[in-house]
C-alpha positions as a printed Julia matrix, in Angstrom:
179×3 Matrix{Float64}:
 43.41   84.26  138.17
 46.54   85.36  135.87
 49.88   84.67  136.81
 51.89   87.6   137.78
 54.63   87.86  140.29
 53.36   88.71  143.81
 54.75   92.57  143.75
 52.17   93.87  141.33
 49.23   91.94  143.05
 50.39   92.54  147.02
 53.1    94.46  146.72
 54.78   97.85  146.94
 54.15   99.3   143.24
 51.44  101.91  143.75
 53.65  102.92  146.93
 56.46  103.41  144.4
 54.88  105.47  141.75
 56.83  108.73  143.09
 60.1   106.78  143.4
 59.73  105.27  140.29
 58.72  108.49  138.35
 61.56  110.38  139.89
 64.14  108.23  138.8
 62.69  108.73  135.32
 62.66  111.73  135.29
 59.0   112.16  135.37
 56.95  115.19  136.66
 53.24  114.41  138.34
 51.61  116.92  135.66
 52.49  114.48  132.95
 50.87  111.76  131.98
 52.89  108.72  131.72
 51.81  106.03  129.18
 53.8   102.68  129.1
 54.14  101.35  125.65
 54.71   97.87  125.3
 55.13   95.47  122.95
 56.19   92.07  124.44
 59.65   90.54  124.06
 59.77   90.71  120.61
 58.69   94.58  120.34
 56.35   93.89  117.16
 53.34   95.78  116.45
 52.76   99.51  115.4
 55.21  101.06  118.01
 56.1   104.03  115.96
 52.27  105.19  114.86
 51.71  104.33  118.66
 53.94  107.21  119.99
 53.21  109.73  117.11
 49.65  109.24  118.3
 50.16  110.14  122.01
 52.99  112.39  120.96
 50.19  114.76  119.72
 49.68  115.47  123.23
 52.23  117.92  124.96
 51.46  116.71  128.14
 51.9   112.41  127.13
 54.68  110.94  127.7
 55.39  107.33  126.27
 57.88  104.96  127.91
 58.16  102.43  125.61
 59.71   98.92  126.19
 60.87   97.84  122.99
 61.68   94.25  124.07
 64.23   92.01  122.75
 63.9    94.58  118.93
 67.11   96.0   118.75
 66.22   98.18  115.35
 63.13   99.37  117.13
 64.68  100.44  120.11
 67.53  102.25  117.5
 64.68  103.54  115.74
 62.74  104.9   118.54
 66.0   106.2   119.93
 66.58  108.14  116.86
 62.93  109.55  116.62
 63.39  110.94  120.39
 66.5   112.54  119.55
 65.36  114.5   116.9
 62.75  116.12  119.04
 60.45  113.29  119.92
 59.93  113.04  123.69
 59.39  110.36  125.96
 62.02  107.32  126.98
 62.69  104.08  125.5
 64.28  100.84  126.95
 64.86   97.7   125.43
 64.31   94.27  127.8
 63.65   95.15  131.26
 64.15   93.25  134.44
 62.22   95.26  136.81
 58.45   96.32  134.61
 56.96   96.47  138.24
 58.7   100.25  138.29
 57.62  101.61  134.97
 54.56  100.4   135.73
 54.54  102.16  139.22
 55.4   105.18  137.08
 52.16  104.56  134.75
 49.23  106.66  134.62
 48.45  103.7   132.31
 49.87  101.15  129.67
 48.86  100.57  126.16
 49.63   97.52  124.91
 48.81   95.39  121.5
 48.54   91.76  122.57
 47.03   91.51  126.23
 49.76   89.77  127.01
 51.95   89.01  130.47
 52.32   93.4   130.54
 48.71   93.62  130.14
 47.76   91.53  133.34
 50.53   92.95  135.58
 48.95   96.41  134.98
 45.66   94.7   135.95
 47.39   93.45  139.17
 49.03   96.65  139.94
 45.97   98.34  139.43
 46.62  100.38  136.07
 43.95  101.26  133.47
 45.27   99.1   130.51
 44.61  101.04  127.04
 44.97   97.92  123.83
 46.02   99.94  120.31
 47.01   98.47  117.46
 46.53   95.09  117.94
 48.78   92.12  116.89
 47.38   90.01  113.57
 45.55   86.29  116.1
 45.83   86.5   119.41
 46.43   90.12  119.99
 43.27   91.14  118.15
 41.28   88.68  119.77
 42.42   89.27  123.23
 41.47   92.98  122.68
 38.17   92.25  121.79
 37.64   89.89  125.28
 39.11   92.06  126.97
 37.42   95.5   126.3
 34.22   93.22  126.36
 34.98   92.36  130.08
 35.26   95.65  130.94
 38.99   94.7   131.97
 40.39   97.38  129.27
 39.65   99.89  126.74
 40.18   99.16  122.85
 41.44  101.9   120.62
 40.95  101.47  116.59
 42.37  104.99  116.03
 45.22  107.26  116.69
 42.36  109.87  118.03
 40.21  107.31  119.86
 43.81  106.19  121.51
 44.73  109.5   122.51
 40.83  109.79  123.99
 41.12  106.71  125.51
 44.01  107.65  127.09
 42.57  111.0   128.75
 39.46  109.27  129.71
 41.15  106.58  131.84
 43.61  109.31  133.22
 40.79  111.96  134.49
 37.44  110.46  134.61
 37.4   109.06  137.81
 34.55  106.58  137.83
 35.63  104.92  134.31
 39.18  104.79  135.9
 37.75  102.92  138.57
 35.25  100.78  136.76
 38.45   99.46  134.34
 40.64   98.93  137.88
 37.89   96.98  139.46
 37.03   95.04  136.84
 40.69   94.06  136.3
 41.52   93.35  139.77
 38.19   91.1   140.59
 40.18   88.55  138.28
 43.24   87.9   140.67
């Protein structure tokens, strides 16, 4: 199966999620999306929160990587009323994703199979140009994730793997039958 260090496959992040959305100053009635965009923070980050900004009740953590101007931007867009919280590199993912109702990511990258691990619906938006687009295809084929084309059908997809209970489960299985 993917690689993924042993703490989001056997270890204590579900356990975590209130510790971890505590200290982030998260309540349980929100729903907390982790946006990521590997170490480079490329991709449609911006039209990404805007989209689940729409929602009052959405909150995006985004992890804007190694991208200094996009973490500035983001930073900037928050301030001026935005909400959510943005980091640049982190360390420790295993607690934001303990905080994660789910993750939306555009490259099914490392991010992508941690959630898997730790048992978190994975939502794929916005796809990077090669690899990105084509691991959101295989992916959403297996079952593994779902694959938004659309600001709306992201902000559905996003609902639908946070309250319907048997699709939640279906996308967790399916994920964690590959570790």
């Amino acid at each position: 199966g993917p690689i993924v260090r042993p703490e989001f496959q056997h270890g204590p992040v579900a356990a975590n999620r209130a510790a971890a959305r505590l200290a982030l100053g998260l309540s349980e009635d929100l729903c907390c999306a982790v946006v990521v965009a590997g170490s480079w923070g490329v991709g449609d980050i911006m039209g990404t929160v805007q989209a689940l900004q729409s929602e009052p009740d959405i909150v995006p953590v985004v992890v804007a990587g190694r991208n200094r101007k996009l973490r500035e931007s983001l930073l900037s867009h928050y301030s001026a009323g935005g909400r959510g919280l943005v980091f640049g590199w982190v360390d420790e993912m295993e607690r934001l994703i303990a905080a994660a109702d789910v993750v939306v990511e555009n490259a099914g990258g490392l991010t992508a199979m941690e959630a898997m691990a730790a048992a978190v619906p994975v939502v794929t938006y916005s796809p990077i140009a090669g690899h990105g687009r084509a691991n959101a295809a295989e992916m959403a084929t297996a079952g593994v994730s779902l694959y938004a084309r659309a600001p709306a059908e992201l902000v559905s997809h996003v609902r639908s793997v946070t309250s319907n209970i048997s699709l939640r489960r279906s996308i967790i299985t399916a994920g964690r039958v590959m570790f």
